[in-house]
mmCIF file of C-alpha atoms in Angstrom:
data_model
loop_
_atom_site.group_PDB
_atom_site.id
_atom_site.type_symbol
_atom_site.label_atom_id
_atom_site.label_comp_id
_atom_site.label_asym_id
_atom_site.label_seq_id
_atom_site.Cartn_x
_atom_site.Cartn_y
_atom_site.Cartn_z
ATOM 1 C CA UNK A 1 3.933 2.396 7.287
ATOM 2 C CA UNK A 2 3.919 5.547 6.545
ATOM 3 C CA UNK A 3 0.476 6.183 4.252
ATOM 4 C CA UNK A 4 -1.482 8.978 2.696
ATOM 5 C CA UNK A 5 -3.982 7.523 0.664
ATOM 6 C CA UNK A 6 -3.900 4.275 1.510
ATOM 7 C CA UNK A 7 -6.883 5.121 4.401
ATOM 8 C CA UNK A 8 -9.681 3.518 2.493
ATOM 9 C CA UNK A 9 -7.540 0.533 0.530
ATOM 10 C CA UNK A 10 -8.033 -1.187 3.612
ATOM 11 C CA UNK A 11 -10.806 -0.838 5.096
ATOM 12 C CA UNK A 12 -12.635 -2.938 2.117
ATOM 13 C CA UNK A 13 -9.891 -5.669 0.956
ATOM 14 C CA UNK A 14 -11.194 -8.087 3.970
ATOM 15 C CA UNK A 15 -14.801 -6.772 4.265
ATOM 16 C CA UNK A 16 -15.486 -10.425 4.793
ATOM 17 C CA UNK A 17 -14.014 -10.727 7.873
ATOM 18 C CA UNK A 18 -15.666 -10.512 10.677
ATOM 19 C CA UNK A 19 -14.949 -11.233 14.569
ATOM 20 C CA UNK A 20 -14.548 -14.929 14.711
ATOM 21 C CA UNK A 21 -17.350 -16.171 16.463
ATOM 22 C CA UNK A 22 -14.906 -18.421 18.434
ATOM 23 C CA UNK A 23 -12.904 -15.425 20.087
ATOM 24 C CA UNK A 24 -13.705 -13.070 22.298
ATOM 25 C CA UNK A 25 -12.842 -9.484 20.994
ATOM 26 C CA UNK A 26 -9.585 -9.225 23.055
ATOM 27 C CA UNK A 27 -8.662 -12.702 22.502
ATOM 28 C CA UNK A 28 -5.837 -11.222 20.027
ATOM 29 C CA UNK A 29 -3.677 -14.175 20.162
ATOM 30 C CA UNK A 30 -6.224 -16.799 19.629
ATOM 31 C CA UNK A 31 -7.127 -14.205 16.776
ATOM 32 C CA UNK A 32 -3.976 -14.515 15.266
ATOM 33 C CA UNK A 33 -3.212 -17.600 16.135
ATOM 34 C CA UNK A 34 -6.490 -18.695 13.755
ATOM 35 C CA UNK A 35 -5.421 -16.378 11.197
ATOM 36 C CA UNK A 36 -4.051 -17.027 7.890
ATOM 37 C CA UNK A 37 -0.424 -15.627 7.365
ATOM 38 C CA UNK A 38 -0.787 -15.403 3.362
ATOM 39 C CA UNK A 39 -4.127 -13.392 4.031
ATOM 40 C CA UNK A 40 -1.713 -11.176 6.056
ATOM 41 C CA UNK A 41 1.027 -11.198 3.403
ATOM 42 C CA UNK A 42 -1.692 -9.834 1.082
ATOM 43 C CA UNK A 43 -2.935 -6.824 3.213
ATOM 44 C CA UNK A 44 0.835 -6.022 3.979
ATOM 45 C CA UNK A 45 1.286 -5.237 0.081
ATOM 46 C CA UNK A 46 0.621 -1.324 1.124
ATOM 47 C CA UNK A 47 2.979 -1.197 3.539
ATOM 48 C CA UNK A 48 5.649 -2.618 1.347
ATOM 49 C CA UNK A 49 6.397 1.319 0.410
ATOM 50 C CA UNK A 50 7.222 2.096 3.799
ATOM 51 C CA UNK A 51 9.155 -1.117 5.163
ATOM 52 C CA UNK A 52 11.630 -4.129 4.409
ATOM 53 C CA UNK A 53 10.514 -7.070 5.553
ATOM 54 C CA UNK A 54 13.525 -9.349 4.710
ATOM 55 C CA UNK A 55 16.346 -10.077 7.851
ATOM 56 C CA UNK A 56 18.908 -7.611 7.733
ATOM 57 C CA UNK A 57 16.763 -5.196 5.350
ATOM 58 C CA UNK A 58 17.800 -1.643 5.102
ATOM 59 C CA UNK A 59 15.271 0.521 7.123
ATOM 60 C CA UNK A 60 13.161 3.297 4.634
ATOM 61 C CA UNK A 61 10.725 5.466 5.603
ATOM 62 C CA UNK A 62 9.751 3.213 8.482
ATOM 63 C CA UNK A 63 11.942 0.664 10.444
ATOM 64 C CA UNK A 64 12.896 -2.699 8.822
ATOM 65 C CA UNK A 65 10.151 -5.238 10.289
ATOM 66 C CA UNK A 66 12.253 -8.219 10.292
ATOM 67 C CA UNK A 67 11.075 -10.220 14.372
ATOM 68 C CA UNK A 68 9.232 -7.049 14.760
ATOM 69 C CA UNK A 69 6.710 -9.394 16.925
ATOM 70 C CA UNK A 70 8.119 -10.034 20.672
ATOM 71 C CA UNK A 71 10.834 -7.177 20.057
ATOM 72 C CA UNK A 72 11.070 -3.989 22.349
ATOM 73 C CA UNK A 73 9.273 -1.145 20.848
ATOM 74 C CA UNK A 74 11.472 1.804 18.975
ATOM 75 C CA UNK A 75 14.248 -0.531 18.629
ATOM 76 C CA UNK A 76 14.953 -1.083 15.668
ATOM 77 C CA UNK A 77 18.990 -0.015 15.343
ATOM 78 C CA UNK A 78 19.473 2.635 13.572
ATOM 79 C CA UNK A 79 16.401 3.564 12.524
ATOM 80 C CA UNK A 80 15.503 7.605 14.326
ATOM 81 C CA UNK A 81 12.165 6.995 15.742
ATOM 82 C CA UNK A 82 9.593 10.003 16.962
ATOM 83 C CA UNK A 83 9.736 10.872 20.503
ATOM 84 C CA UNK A 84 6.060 9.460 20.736
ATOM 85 C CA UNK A 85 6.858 6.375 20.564
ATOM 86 C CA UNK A 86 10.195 6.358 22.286
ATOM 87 C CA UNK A 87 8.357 7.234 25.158
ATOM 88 C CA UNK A 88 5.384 3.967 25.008
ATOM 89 C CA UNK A 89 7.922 1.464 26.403
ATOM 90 C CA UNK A 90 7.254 -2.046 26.418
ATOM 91 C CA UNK A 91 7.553 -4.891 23.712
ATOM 92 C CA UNK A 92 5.325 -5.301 20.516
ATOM 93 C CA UNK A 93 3.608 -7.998 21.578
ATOM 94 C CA UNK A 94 0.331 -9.199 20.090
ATOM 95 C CA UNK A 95 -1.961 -7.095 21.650
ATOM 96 C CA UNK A 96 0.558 -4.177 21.487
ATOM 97 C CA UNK A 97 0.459 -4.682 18.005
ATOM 98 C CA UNK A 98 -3.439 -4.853 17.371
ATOM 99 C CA UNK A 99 -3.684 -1.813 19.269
ATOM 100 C CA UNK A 100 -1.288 0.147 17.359
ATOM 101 C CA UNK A 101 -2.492 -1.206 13.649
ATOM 102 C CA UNK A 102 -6.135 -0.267 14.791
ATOM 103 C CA UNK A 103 -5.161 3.558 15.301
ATOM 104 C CA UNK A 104 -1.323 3.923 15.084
ATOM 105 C CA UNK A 105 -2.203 8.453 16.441
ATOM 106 C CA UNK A 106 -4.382 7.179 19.256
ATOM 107 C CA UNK A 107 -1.829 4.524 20.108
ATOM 108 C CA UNK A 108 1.013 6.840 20.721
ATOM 109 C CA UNK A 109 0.126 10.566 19.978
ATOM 110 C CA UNK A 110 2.254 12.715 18.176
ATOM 111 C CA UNK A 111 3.790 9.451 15.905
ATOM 112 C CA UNK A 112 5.206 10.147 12.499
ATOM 113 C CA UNK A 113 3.304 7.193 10.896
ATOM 114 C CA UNK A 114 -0.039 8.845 9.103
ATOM 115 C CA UNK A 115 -1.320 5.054 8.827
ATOM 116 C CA UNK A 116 -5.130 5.707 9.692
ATOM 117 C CA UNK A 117 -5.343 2.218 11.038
ATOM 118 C CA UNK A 118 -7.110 -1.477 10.000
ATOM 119 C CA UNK A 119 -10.291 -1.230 11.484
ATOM 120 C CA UNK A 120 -11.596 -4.661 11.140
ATOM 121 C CA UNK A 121 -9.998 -7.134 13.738
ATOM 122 C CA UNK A 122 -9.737 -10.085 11.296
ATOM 123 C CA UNK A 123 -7.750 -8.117 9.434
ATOM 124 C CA UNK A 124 -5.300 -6.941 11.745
ATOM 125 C CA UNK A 125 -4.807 -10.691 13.058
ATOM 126 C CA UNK A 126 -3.851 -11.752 9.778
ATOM 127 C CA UNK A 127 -1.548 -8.942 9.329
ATOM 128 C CA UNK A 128 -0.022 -9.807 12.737
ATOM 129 C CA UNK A 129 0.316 -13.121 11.685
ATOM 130 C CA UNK A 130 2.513 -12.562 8.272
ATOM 131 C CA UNK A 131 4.236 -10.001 10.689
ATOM 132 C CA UNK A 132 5.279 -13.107 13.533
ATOM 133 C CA UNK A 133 6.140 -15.237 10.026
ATOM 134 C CA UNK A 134 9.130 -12.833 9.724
ATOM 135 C CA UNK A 135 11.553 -14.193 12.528
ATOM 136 C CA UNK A 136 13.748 -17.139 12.517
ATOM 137 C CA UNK A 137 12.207 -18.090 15.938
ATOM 138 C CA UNK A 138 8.736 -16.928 15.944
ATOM 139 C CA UNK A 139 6.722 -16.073 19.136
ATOM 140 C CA UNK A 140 4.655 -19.125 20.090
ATOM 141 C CA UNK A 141 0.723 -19.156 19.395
ATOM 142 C CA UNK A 142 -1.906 -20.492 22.156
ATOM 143 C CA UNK A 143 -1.621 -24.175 21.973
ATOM 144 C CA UNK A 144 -5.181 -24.339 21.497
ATOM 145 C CA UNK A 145 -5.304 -22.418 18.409
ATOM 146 C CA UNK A 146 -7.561 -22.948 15.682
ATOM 147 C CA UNK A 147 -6.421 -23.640 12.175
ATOM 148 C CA UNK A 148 -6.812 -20.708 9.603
ATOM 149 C CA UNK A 149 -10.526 -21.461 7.392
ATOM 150 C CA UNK A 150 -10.204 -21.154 3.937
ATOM 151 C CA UNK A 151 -12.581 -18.298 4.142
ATOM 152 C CA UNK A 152 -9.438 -16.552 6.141
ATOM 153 C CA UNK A 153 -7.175 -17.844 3.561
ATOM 154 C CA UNK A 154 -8.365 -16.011 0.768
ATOM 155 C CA UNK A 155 -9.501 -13.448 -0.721
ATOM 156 C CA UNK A 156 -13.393 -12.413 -1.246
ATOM 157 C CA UNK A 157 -14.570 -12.710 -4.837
ATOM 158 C CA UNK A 158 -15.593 -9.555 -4.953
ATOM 159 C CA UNK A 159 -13.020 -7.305 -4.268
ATOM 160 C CA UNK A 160 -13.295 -3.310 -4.733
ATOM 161 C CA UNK A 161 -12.669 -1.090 -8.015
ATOM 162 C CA UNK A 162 -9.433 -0.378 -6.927
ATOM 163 C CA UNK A 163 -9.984 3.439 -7.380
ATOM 164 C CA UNK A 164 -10.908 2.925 -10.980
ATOM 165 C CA UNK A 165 -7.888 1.614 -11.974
ATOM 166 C CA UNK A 166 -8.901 -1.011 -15.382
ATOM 167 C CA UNK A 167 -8.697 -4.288 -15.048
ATOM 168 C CA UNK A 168 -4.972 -5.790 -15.645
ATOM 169 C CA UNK A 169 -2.422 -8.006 -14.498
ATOM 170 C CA UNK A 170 -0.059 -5.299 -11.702
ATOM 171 C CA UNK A 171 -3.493 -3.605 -10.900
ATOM 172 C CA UNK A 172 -3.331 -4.704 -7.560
ATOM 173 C CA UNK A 173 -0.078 -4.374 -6.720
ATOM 174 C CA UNK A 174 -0.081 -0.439 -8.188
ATOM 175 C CA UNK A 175 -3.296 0.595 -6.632
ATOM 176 C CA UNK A 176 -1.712 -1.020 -2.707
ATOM 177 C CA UNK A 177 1.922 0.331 -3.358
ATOM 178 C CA UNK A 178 1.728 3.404 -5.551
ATOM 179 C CA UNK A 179 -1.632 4.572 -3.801
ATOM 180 C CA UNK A 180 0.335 4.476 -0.004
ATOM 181 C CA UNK A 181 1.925 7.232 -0.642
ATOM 182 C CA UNK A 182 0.753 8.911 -4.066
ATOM 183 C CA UNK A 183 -2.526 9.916 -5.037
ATOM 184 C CA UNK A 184 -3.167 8.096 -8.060
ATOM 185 C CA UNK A 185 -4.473 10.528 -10.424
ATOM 186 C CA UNK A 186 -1.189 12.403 -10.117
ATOM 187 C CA UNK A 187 0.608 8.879 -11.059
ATOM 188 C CA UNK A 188 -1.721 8.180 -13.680
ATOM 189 C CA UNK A 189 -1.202 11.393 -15.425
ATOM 190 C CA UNK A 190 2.663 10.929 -15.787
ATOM 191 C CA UNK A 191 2.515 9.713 -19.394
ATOM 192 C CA UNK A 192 5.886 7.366 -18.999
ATOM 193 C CA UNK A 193 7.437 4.423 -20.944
ATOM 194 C CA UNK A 194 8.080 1.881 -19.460
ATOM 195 C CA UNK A 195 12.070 2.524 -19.224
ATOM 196 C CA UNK A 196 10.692 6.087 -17.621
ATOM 197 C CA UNK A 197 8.636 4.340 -14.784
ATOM 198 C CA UNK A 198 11.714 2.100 -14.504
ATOM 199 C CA UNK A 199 13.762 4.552 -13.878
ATOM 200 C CA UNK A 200 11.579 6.823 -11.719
ATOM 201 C CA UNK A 201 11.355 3.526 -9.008
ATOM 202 C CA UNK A 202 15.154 3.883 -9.056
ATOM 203 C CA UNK A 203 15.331 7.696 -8.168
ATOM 204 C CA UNK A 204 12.272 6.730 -5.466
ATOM 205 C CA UNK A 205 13.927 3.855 -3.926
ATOM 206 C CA UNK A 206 17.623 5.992 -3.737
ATOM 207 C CA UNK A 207 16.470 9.841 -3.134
ATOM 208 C CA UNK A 208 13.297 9.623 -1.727
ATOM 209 C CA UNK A 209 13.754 6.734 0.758
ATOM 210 C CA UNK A 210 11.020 3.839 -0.799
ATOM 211 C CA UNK A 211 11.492 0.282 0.095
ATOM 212 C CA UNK A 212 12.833 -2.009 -2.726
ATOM 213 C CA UNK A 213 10.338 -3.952 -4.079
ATOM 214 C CA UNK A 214 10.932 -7.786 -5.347
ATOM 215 C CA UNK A 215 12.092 -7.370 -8.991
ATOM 216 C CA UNK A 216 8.721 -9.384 -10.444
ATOM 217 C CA UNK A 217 6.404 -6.986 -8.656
ATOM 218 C CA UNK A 218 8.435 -3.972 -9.911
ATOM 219 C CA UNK A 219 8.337 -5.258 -13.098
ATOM 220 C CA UNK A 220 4.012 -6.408 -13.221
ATOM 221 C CA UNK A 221 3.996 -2.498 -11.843
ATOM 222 C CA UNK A 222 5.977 -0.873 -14.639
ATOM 223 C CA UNK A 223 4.225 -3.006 -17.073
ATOM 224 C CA UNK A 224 1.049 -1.878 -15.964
ATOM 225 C CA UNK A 225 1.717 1.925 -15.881
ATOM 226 C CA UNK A 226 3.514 1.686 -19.062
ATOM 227 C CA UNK A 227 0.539 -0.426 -20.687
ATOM 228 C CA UNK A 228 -2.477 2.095 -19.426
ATOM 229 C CA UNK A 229 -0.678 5.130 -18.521
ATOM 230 C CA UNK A 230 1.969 5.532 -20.595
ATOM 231 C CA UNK A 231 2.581 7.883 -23.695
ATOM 232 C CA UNK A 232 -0.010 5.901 -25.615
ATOM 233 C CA UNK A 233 -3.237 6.411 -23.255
ATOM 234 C CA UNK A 234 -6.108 4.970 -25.893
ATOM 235 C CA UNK A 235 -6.015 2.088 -23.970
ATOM 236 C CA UNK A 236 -7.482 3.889 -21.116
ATOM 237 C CA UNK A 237 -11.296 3.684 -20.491
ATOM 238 C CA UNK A 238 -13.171 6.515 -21.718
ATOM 239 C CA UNK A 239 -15.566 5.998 -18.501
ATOM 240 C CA UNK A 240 -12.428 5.238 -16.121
ATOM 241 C CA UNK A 241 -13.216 7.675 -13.054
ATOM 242 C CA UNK A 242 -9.729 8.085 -12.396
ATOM 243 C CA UNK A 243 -9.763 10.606 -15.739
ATOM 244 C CA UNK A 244 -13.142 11.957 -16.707
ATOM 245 C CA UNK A 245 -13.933 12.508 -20.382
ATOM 246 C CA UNK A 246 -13.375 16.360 -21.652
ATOM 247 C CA UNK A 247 -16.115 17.840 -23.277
ATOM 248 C CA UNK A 248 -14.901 18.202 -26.963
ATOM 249 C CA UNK A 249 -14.584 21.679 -27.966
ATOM 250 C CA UNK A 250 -17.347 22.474 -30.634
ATOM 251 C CA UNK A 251 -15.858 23.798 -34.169
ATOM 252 C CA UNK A 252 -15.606 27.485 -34.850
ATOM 253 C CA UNK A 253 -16.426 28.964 -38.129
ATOM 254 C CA UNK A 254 -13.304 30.493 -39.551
ATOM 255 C CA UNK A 255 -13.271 34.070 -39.444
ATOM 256 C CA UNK A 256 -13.299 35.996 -42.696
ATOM 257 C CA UNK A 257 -10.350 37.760 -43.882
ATOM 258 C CA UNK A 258 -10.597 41.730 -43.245
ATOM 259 C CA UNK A 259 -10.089 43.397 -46.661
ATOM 260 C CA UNK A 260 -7.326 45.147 -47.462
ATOM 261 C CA UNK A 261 -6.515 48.882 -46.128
ATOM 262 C CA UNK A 262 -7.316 51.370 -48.901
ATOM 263 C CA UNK A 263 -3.408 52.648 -49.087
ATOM 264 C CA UNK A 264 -3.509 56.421 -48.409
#
């Protein structure tokens, strides 16, 4: 999960959450064992730039997170991890796991993955939980576990702006996977048709080392960028924040002609 601007995505997508009054703040299993996997799925959209989730998936810019839960840490084959965390040891167990996604450079210092960290426990237990979802065998909860609310299950009704991004269907999905690693004025400036966009995920997933992205979410994305940023940008809001209205120039009077030069 390696992130640049995704720091402040998260922090407000589960604002909702809170502790659950039933667990104690280090009760991370019963935490995640109450959580709600597709609440998890949902948050995990940002790191889908950064990571394959499916078993067997190619590693990108992080390791492939396929029975990540339970698993030894910096194992991953193949994958070249930093030196910080070759050196934590142990297995990514549940706590292991909260620690890490609450402040990945605290966790192990010196890490590659500029992640700032989830910052609201329910939030990490529900990304945990997705995360255990991924295994053909998944690590057992606490038998005692509480079923996910349907307050856990979905989303708030009011969600953020979404960095000013308008209104549209792929909104979501560009602002969580374009904004990891991008800062979205720069992609919102790009001006490109929908075969352009198309093409530019191709050279991103091959060159540059992105994880590929389920061919329906690709396409809502590329629609979306083609549809409000593309060559054609009337559609854009003249009060979106993400591109501030220029001050139109004011007319000049045309200058009058200079008369001829007298010839000599």
């Amino acid at each position: 999960m390696v992130f640049r601007h995704i720091l402040l995505i998260s922090a407000s997508y589960w604002g909702l959450f809170g502790t659950p009054a039933a667990f104690a703040k280090d009760d991370v299993a019963g935490m995640v064992a109450a959580a709600a996997p597709t609440a998890g799925k949902k948050l995990f959209l940002r790191c889908k730039a950064c990571h394959t989730t499916e078993k067997n998936g190619p590693h990108r810019l992080g390791p492939n997170l396929w029975d990540v839960v339970g698993r030894s840490k910096a194992s991953a084959k193949g994958f070249r991890y930093s030196k910080a965390l070759l050196g934590v040891g142990g297995s990514w167990d549940f706590t292991a796991l909260d620690s890490y996604l609450e402040n990945p450079k605290k966790f192990a210092p010196g890490n590659r993955m500029a992640f700032a960290g989830l910052k609201n426990a329910a939030q990490r237990a529900a990304v945990i939980a997705y995360l255990r979802t991924l295994s053909d065998q998944p690590v057992a909860l606490p038998v005692t576990a509480a079923k996910p609310s349907s307050e856990q299950a979905a989303l708030p009704e009011q969600e953020e702006n979404f960095g000013g991004l308008p209104a549209g269907a792929g909104r979501e999905e560009t602002y969580a996977i374009c904004g990891a690693c991008h800062s979205l004025q720069i992609v919102t400036q790009q001006g490109l048709n929908a075969d352009r966009w198309d093409a530019l995920m191709d050279w991103m997933t091959e060159k540059q080392g992105m994880a590929e992205l389920e061919k329906a979410e690709r396409r809502r994305i590329v629609t979306y960028l083609a549809r409000f940023y593309g060559p054609d940008r009337r559609a854009r809001r003249s009060s979106d924040p993400m591109r501030p209205a220029m001050p139109s120039m004011p007319m000049m009077a045309p200058m009058p002609m200079a008369p001829p030069m007298p010839k000599p």
